[in-house]
Each structure stands twice: as structure tokens, then as C-alpha cells.
Coordinates of C-alpha atoms and ligand atoms in Angstrom, one line a residue:
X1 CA 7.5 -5.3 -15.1
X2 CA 9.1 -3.2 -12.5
X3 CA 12.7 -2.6 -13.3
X4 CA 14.6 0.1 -10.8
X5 CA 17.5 0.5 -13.6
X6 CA 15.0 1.0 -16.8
X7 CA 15.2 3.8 -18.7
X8 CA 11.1 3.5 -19.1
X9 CA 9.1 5.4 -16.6
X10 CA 6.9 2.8 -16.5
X11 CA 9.0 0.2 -15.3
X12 CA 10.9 2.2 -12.5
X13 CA 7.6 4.2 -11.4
X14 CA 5.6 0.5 -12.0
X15 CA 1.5 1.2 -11.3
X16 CA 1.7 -2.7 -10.2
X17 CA 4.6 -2.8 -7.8
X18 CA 3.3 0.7 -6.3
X19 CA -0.2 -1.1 -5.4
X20 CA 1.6 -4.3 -4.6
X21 CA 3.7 -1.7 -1.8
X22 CA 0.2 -0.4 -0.9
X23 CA -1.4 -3.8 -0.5
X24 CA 1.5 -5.4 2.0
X25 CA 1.5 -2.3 3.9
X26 CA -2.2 -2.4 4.7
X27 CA -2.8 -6.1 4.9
X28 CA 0.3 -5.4 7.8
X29 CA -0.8 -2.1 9.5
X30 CA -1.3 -3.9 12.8
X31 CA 1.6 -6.5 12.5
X32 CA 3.6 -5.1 15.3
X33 CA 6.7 -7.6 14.9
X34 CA 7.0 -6.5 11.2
X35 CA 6.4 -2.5 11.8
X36 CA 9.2 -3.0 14.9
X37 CA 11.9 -4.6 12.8
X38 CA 11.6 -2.0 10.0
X39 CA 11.9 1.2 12.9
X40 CA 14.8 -0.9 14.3
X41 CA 16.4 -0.6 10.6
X42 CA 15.6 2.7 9.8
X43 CA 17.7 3.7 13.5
X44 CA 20.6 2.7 11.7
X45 CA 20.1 6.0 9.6
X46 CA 20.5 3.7 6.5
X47 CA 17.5 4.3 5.1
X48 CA 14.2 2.1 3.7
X49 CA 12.9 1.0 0.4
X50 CA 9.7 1.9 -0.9
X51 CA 7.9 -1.1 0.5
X52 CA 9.5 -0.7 4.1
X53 CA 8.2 3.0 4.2
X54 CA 5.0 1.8 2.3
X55 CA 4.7 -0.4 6.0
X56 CA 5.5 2.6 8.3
X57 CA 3.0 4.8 6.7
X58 CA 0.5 2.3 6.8
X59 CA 0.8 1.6 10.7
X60 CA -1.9 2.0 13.0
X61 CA -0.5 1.1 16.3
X62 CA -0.6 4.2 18.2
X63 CA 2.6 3.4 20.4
X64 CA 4.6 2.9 16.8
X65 CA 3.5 5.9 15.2
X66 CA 4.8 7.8 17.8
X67 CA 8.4 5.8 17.6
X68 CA 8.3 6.4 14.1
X69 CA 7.8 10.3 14.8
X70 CA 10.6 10.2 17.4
X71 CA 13.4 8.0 15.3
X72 CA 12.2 10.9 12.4
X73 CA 13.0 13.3 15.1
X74 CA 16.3 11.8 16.4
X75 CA 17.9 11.1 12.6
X76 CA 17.0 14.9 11.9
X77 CA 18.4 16.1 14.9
X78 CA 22.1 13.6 14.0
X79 CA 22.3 14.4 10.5
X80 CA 20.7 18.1 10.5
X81 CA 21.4 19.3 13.7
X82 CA 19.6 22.7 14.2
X83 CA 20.7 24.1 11.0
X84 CA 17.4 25.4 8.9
X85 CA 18.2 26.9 5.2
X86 CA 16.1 29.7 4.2
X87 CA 15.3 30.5 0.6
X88 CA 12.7 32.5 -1.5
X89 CA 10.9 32.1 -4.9
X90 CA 11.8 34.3 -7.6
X91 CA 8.9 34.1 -10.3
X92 CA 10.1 36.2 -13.6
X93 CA 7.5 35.1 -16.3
X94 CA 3.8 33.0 -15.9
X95 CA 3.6 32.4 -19.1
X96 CA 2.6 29.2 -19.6
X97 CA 1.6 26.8 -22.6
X98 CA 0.6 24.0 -20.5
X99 CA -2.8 23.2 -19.2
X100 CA -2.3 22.0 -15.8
X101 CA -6.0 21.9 -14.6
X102 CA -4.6 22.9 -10.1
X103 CA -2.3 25.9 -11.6
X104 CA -3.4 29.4 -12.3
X105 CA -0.8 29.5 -14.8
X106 CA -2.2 27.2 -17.1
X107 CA -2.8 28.6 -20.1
X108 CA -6.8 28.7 -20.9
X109 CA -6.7 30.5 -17.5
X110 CA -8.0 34.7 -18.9
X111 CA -8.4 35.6 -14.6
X112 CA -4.4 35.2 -14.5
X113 CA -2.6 38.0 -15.4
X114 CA 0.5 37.3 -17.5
X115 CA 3.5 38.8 -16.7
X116 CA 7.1 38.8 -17.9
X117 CA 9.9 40.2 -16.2
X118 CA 12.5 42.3 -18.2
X119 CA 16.1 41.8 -17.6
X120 CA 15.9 45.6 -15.5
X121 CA 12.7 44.0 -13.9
X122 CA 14.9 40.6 -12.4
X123 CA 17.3 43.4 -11.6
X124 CA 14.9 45.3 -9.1
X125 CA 13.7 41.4 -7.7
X126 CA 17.4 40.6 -7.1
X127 CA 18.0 43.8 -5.3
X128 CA 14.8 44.0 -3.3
X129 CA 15.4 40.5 -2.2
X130 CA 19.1 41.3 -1.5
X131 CA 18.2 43.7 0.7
X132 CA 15.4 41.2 3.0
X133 CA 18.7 39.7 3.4
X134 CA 18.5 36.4 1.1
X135 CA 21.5 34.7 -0.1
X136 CA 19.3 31.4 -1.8
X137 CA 16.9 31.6 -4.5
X138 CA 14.5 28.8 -6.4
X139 CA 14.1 30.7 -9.8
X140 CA 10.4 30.1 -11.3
X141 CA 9.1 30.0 -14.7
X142 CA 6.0 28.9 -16.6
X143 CA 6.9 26.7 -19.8
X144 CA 6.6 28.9 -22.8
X145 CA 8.9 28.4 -26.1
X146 CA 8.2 31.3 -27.3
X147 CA 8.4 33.8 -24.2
X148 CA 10.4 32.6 -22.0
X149 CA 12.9 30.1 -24.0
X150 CA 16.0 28.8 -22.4
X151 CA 18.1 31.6 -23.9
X152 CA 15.8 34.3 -21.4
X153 CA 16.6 31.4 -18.5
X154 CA 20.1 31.3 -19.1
X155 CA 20.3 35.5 -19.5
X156 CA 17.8 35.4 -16.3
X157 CA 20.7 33.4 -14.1
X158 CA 23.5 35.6 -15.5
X159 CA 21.4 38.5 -14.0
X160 CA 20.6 37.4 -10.9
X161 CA 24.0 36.7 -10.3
X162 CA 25.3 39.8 -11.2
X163 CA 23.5 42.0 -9.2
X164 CA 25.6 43.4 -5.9
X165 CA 23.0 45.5 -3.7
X166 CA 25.2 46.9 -0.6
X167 CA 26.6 43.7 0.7
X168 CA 24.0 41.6 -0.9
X169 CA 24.2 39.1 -3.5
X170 CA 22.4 36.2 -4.5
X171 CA 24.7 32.9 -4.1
X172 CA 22.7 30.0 -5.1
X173 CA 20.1 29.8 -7.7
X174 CA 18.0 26.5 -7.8
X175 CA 16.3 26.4 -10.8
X176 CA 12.6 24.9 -11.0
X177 CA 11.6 24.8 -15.2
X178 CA 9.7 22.4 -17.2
X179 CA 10.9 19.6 -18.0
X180 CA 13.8 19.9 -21.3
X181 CA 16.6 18.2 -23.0
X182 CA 20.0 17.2 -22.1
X183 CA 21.5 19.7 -24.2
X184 CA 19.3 22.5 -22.0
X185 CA 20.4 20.9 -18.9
X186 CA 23.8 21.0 -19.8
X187 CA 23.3 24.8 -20.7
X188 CA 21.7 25.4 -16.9
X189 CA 24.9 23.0 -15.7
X190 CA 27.0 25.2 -17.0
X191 CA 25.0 28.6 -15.8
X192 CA 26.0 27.7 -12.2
X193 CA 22.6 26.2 -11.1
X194 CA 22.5 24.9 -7.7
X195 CA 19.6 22.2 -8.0
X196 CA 17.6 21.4 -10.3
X197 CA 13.7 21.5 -9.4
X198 CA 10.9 19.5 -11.1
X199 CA 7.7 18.3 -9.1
X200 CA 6.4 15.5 -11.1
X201 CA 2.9 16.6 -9.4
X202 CA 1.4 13.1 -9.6
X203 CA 3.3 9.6 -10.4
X204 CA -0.2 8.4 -11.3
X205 CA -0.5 8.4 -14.9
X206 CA -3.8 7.7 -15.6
X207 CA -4.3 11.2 -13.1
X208 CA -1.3 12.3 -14.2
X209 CA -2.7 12.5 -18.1
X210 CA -6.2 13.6 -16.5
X211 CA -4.5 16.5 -15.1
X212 CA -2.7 17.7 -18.0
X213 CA -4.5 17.5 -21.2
X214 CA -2.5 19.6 -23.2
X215 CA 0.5 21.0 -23.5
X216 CA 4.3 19.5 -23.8
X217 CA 4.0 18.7 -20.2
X218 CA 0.8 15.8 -20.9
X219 CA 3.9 13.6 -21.7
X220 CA 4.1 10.9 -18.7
X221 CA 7.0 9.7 -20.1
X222 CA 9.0 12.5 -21.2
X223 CA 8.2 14.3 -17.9
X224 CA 9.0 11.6 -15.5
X225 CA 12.6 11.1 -17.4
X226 CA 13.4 14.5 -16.8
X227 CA 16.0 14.1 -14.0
X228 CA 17.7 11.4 -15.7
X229 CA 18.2 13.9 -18.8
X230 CA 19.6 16.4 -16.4
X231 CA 21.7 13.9 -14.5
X232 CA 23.3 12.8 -18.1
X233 CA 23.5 16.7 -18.5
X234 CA 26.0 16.9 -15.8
X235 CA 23.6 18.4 -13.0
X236 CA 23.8 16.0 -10.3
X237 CA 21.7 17.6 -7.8
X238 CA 18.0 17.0 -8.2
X239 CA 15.2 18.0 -6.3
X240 CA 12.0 16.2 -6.5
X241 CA 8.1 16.8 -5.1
X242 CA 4.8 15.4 -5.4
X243 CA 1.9 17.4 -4.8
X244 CA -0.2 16.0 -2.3
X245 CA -4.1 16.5 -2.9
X246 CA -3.7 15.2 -6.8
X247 CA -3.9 11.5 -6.0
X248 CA -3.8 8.9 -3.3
X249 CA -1.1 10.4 -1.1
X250 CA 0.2 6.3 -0.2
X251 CA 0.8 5.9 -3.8
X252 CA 2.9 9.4 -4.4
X253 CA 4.9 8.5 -1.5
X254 CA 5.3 5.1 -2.5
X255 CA 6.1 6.5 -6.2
X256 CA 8.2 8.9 -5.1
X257 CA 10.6 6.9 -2.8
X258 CA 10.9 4.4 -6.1
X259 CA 11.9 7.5 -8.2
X260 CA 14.7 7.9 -5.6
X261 CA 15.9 4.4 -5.6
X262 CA 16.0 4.6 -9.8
X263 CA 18.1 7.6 -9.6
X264 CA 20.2 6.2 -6.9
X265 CA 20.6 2.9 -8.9
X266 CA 21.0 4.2 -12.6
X267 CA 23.0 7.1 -11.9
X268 CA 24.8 6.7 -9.1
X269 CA 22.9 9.4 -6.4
X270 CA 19.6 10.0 -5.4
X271 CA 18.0 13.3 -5.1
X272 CA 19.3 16.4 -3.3
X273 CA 16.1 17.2 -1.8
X274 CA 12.2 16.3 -1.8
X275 CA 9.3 18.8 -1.6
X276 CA 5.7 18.1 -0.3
X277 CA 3.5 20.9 -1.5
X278 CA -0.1 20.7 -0.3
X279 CA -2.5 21.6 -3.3
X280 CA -3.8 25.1 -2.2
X281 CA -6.5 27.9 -3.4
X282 CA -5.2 29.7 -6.2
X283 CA -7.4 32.1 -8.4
X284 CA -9.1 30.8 -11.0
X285 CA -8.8 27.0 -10.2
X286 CA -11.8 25.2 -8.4
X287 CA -10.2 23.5 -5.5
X288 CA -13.3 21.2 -4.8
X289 CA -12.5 19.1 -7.8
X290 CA -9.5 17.7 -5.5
X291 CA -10.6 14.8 -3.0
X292 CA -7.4 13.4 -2.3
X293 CA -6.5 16.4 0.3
X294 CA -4.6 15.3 3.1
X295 CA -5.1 16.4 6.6
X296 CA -2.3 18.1 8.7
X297 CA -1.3 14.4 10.8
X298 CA -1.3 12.6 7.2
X299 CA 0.7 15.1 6.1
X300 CA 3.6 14.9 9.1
X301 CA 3.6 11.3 8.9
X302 CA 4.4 11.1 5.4
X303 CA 7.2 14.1 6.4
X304 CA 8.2 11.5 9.0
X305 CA 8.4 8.8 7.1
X306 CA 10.5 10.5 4.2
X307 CA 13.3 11.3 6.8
X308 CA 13.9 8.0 7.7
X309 CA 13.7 6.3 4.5
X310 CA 15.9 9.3 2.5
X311 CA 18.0 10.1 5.8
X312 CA 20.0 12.3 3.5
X313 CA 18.0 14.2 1.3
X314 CA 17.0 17.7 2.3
X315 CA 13.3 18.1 2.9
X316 CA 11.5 21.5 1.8
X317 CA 8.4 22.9 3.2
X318 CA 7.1 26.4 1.6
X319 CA 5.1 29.4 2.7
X320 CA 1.9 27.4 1.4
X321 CA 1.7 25.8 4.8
X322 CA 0.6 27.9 7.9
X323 CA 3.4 28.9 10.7
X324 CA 2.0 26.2 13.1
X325 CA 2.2 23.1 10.4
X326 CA 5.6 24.5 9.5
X327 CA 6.9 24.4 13.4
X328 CA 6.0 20.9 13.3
X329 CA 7.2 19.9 10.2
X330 CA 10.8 21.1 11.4
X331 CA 10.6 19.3 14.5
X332 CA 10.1 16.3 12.3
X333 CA 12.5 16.3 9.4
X334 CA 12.5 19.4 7.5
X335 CA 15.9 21.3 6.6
X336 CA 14.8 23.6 4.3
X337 CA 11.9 26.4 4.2
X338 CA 11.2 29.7 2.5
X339 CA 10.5 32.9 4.2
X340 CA 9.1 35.7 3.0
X341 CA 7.9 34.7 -0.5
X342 CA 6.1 36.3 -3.0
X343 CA 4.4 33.6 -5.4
X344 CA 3.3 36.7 -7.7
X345 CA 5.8 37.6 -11.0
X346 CA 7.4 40.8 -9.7
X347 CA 6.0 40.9 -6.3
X348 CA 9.3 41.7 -4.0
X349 CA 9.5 44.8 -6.1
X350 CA 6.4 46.3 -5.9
X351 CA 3.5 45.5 -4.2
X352 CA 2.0 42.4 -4.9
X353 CA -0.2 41.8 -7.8
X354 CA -2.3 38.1 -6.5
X355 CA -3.9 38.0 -9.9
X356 CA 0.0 37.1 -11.3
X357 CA 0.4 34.4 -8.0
X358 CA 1.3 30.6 -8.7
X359 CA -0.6 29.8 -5.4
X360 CA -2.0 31.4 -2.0
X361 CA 0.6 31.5 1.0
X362 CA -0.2 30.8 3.8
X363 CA 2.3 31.8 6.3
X364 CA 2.9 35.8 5.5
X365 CA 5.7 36.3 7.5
X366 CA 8.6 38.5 6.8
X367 CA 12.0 36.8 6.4
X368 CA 13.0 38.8 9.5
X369 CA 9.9 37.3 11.9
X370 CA 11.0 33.5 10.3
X371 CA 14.5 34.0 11.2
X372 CA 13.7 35.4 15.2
X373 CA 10.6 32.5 15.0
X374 CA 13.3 30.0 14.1
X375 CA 15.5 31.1 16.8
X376 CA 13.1 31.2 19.4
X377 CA 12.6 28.0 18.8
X378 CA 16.5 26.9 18.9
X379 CA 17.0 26.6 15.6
X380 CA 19.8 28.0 13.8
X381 CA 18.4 29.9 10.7
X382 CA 21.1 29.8 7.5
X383 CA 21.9 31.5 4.8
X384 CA 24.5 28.7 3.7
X385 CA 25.2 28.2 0.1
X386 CA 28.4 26.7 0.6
X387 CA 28.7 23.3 -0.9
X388 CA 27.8 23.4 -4.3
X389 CA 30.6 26.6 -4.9
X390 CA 32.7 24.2 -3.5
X391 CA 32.3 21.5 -5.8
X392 CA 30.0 19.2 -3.3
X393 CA 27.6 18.4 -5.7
X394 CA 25.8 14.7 -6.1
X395 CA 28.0 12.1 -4.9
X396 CA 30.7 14.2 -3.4
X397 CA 28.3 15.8 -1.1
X398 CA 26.2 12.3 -0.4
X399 CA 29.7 11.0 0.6
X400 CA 29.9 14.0 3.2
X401 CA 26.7 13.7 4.5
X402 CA 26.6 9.4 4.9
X403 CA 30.0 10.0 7.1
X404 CA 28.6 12.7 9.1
X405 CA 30.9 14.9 7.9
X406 CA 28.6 17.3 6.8
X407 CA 27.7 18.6 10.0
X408 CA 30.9 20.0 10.7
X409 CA 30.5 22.3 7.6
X410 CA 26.6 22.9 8.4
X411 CA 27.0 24.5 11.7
X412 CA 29.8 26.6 10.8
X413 CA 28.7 27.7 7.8
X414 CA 25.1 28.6 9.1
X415 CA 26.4 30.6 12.4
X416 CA 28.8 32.5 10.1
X417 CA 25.8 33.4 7.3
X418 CA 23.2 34.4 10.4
X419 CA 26.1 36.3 11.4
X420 CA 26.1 37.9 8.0
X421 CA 22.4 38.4 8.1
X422 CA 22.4 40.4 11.7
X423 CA 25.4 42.4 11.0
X424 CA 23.3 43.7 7.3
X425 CA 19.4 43.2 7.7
X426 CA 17.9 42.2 10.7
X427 CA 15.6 44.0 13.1
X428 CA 17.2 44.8 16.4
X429 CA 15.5 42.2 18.9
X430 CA 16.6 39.3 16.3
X431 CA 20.1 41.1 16.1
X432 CA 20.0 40.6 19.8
X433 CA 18.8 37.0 20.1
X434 CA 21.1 36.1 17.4
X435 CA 24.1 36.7 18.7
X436 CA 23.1 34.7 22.1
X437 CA 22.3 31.8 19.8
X438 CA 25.7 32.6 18.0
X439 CA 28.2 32.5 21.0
X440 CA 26.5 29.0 22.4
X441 CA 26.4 27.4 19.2
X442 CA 29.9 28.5 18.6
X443 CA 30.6 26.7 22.2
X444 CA 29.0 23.8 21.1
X445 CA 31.6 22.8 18.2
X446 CA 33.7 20.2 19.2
X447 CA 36.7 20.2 17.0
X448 CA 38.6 23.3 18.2
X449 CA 40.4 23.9 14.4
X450 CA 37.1 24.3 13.7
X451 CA 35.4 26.2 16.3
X452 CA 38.4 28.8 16.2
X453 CA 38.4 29.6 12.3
X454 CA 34.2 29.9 12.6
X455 CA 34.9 32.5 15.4
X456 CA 37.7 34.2 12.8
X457 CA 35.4 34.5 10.2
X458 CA 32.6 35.4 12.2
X459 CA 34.6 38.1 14.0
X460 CA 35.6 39.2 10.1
X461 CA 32.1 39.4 9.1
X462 CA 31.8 41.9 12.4
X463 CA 34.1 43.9 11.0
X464 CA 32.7 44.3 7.6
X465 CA 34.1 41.3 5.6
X466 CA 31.6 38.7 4.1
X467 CA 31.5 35.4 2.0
X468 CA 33.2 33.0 4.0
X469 CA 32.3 29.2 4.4
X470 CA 33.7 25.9 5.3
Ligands
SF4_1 FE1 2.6 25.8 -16.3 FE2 3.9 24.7 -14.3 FE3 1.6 25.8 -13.9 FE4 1.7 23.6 -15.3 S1 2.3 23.8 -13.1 S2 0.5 25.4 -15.8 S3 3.6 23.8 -16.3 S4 3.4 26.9 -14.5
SF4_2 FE1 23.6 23.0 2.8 FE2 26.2 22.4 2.4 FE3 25.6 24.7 3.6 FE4 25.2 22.3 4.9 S1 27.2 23.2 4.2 S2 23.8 24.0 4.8 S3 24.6 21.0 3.2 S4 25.1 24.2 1.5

């Protein structure tokens, strides 16, 4: 029975109420009054339930799709702004004792070469990543109790943090590990994570158990009631995913939204922010034995559809899609992307080694050519990592965001790190477009308390001073 509070994955991520969603949003795919009243209440930037954006992403009337595009457009745009956070992968070990049948890390996989980084080895990452210029990283493991346990995670953070290149350091780690107990949670909690990562890949479980055979991660149960553990652990920022080309993308979305809703109604918050990795060629895995690919329009509607019905939850797009998907993606509702990744264990220090990647990117980019891409396109790259060293975290921050408020630490805080980012790493012709696209956007604050300390510190970071936020 589907229950949104249970403690059962089964009944909060119910196979019958997801098909149920699935069913009502077909049988009404032309129903034009229905699909009208639910864009009407997703303008009020309160968000939808799972059957409500079930609806929208069923709709076939041409003229609604593209009012469900624009509203996703317009609540971006209002709650966003032009703000885009950049952040990079850091892989340190692909040792893996799962057997994830899409991931070259799995562990019957002999073409993957395993790799471990040494504490000296994160070191050299931190630094060479430091010195791209990023301030954000999502730290990436394999699950392995004997290599990399959660004492090497913890040691891992404490050494990524402590590394000062020049005027670099590493602010924010988000932390993306298999799925653990409370007690571990609490240990990452108290490591100064920023979020806490876990795709739950499919919400299938038939797939889902298809998919992983063997391993600690084959648990449905146990993996699916991972951010509750953390959330009782005291991290309150979550990030979930699906990834689309593993099972009918109307269910994941459907499934996903529900996980949302149980997290916002059992603990108090829903997630920090959602991913939508595409399944992608990776070596070693045979790609054919995924039919549920989605094509680029499926997969911006569903980006679409996600803004309006989480209107404040980040959305995070990676280097697995190409430049041209990602452009559009922003336009639509992402807030969040990576730039200049390496998916390989050790591959911003040396040169990469593909037989060590998770996955193939797509867009190659530098960070530099993101950043003068992102403000060619009036976008305001930033390197903000402000909010959770402040202490907005879950609720505190969801507060912010629901008034509006956020925005007037957003802007701010994104102009001052771009400023950051010029002054220290960036190539001359983005040095010069960026500091256009500083002096208007600092025009464009409205409060003038506000607008005058962001020219302080921004005039402080000109003359050599760094690390401040709103
Ligand atoms: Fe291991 Fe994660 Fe890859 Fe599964 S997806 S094989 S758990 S690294
Ligand atoms: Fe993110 Fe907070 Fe910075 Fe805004 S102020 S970009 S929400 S960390």
C-alpha cells in the first residue's frame, strides 16, 4: 500500500501507485482543461505531486508543451536567476565490490583498471584542480570495505580540505558513496560534507535487482533507505538522481518525485538537488543491452518538468551531456553543472588514463571555455559555496529559498567568486568579458546595503583578499 511516511521502500516508492500516476497521465495526455489547471498551479512556484507532473510529462498538446517549457523557464529565471554553480568530480579509488552490470567499475569488470589514490595522490588532485580555479568538488568512490573503508573517506575529506595551492582551496565537498549506516553518515556529517550524493539508478526493483546481482548494493531496500539513514545522521542536504536509460524514464520520474515527497514528509525537507545522468558508453559495458534510452526532447521535458514540480531543488547536469544539450538544459531549469571533469581516478594530475574512467564525457571543455561559454550566454558562472559554511543547510536554507530570499545571497555571492576566479585563473578574453558581466550585474542589485558591500568585497578580492560571501 503506498504510504508517503513509511519507513519501507516499498510503500513510499509503491510499484502500484507509480503505474497508477502513469496510467492517469496517459489516459489524460490530450485533456487540455486538466493539463491547463495543473500549469496554472505549478505558476504559483509551489510545486506538484508526483501525479500532477506524471500529467505534464505525459501531454501531447503541442501548444502546452511549450507552456510547460516556458513556466520551467520563467520559475528558473525567479528563483535562480542567472546564477550557474560549477563543480568537478574528484574520483580517488574504482575499487568496487559491486556488480552493477552499466558501470565499468563493477567488479567482474578485468578491462577496468583499478586505481587507488594515496593520500599524496588526493594531494596533487586537490592542487591541480585548485589551480583550474575550482572551489566545489563531488568526491567519488567505488564501494569497497576493504580498500577504500570510511576511515580512507573520512582521511580523504580531511585532505582535500587541507590543501592551500596559491590562493586556491577546495570549499565544499559533496560526497557521492554507497550507500552506509547512520553511524557513517554521522562520521561524513561531522567531516564537513556539503551534500550527500546517492543515485538510486533505477526505482524499479524488479530492474533494479536485475541490474545489480551481487554485491551489498543488490539490496532494494537498504539502498533506497539510504537518505533517510543519512537524514537521521544529521546530514540534511541530499542529492538524488535516477539514471535515465535503465528503465521506463515515466516511472523514474514518477518514482523520483515520490522519493522527494517521502523525504519532505518523514523528515521535514526534501532533497537539495536532483541529477539526470543519461546512461553513456563506458569501456567494458555493452550499451545495446539498454532500450530504455531517451532522446534529447524526452530528456528536456523531464528537466522541465522537475523544475516546476521541485521549484527549489537544484538541478545538476554533467560533462556526460554534449555542450549543445547542456545550453538547453540551462535555459530550462538547471543550476548546477561541472566543467572540466575527469571521470578517470587521478586524471587532473596526470594525463588521463580512460581505462580507470567511470563513464565517457561528452562535453571536453576546459573549466575556462565553460565559464566564457556561460557568460556569453548571460549567465553568471559561480564558484559559491556559501550557504552550507554558514549553517543554511536542509530546512534553514529551504526557508531562504521558498521566501525568495535566496537570491539576494546567490547573486552576490556568485559575482564575488567569478570575481575570484578572473582575478587568479582565467584566460584573458574571459578576464575581460567577466568583468563587463560583473559591473552590470552589480548594477542590477536592488537593495543598495547589498549592492555596496558586494562592490566592497569584490573591490577586496581586486586587491588580493579572498573568501568572502553573503
Ligand atoms: Fe560500484 Fe557505483 Fe559502479 Fe556500482 S555504480 S559498480 S557501486 S562504482
Ligand atoms: Fe548555492 Fe547558497 Fe551559494 Fe546560492 S548562496 S549559490 S544557494 S551556496
Amino acid at each position: 500500500m503506498y504510504d508517503v511516511k513509511s519507513n519501507k521502500a516499498e510503500e513510499f516508492i509503491n510499484d502500484q501507485e507509480i503505474k497508477e500516476s502513469i496510467n492517469i497521465g496517459e489516459t489524460n495526455k490530450s485533456n487540455e482543461k486538466l493539463i491547463t489547471s495543473i500549469i496554472k498551479k505549478g505558476s504559483e512556484g509551489k510545486g506538484l505531486s508526483h501525479r500532477e507532473a506524471a500529467l505534464l510529462l505525459a501531454c501531447d498538446i503541442e501548444k502546452l508543451n511549450k507552456r510547460i517549457f516556458s513556466l520551467a523557464q520563467e520559475i528558473k529565471m525567479r528563483i535562480y536567476g542567472k546564477r550557474i554553480v560549477l563543480f568537478a568530480p574528484l574520483y580517488i579509488s574504482n575499487y568496487c565490490v559491486n556488480g552493477c552490470v552499466y558501470c565499468p567499475y563493477h567488479k567482474g569488470n578485468k578491462e577496468t583498471k583499478r586505481k587507488k589514490l594515496t593520500m599524496d595522490e588526493i594531494r596533487l588532485e586537490t592542487a591541480a584542480l585548485q589551480d583550474i580555479g575550482h572551489k566545489r568538488i563531488a568526491l567519488e568512490c567505488g564501494e569497497d570495505p576493504v580498500n577504500n573503508p570510511i576511515e580512507y573517506i573520512l582521511e580523504s575529506i580531511r585532505t582535500i580540505y587541507s590543501v592551500k595551492n596559491k590562493n586556491g582551496s577546495i570549499r565544499r565537498i559533496n560526497v557521492n558513496i554507497a550507500a552506509t549506516s547512520q553511524e557513517n553518515y554521522k562520521k561524513l556529517k561531522e567531516a564537513n560534507i556539503g551534500t550527500y550524493i546517492l543515485f538510486q539508478e533505477t526505482y524499479n526493483k524488479k530492474n533494479y535487482e536485475k541490474l545489480h546481482p551481487t554485491g551489498p548494493k543488490h539490496n532494494y531496500e537498504y539502498h533506497t533507505l539510504a537518505m533517510d539513514r543519512a537524514m537521521e545522521g544529521g546530514i540534511d542536504d541530499v542529492g538524488l538522481g535516477a539514471l535515465f536509460g535503465l528503465s521506463n524514464y515515466k516511472y523514474e520520474l514518477t518514482a523520483l518525485l515520490m522519493h522527494a515527497e517521502h523525504l519532505e514528509a518523514a523528515k521535514g525537507v526534501g532533497p537539495h538537488t536532483v541529477s539526470v545522468p543519461r546512461i553513456k558508453p563506458a569501456v567494458g559495458i555493452d550499451r545495446e543491452q539498454f532500450t530504455e534510452g531517451i532522446s534529447d526532447e524526452i530528456f528536456l521535458k523531464i528537466i522541465a518538468v522537475l523544475r516546476i514540480a521541485l521549484p527549489y531543488t537544484g538541478i545538476i547536469v554533467s560533462t556526460r551531456e554534449s555542450k549543445e544539450a547542456r545550453r538547453k538544459a540551462l535555459e530550462i531549469g538547471v543550476s548546477q553543472i561541472s566543467g572540466g571533469s575527469k571521470t578517470t581516478v587521478g586524471g587532473y594530475g596526470e594525463p588521463e588514463d580512460e581505462k580507470s574512467a567511470q563513464f565517457t564525457t561528452t562535453d571536453r571543455r576546459k573549466l575556462d571555455e565553460v565559464t566564457q561559454w556561460l557568460i556569453s550566454l548571460g549567465y553568471i558562472p559561480s564558484f559559491c559555496t556559501a550557504c552550507y559554511r554558514e549553517g543554511r543547510t536542509g530546512d534553514r536554507f529551504m526557508k531562504l529559498a521558498k521566501s525568495g530570499n535566496i537570491s539576494n545571497c546567490c547573486q552576490p555571492n556568485a559575482l564575488i567568486t567569478l570575481q575570484e576566479y578572473l582575478e587568479d585563473y582565467a584566460a584573458t578574453e574571459t578576464k575581460i568579458s567577466g568583468e563587463t558581466l560583473i559591473k552590470q550585474e552589480l548594477a542590477n542589485i536592488n537593495d543598495t546595503n547589498i549592492r555596496n558591500k558586494a562592490k566592497a568585497f569584490i573591490k577586496s578580492v581586486k586587491h588580493g583578499e579572498r573568501d568572502f560571501r553573503f
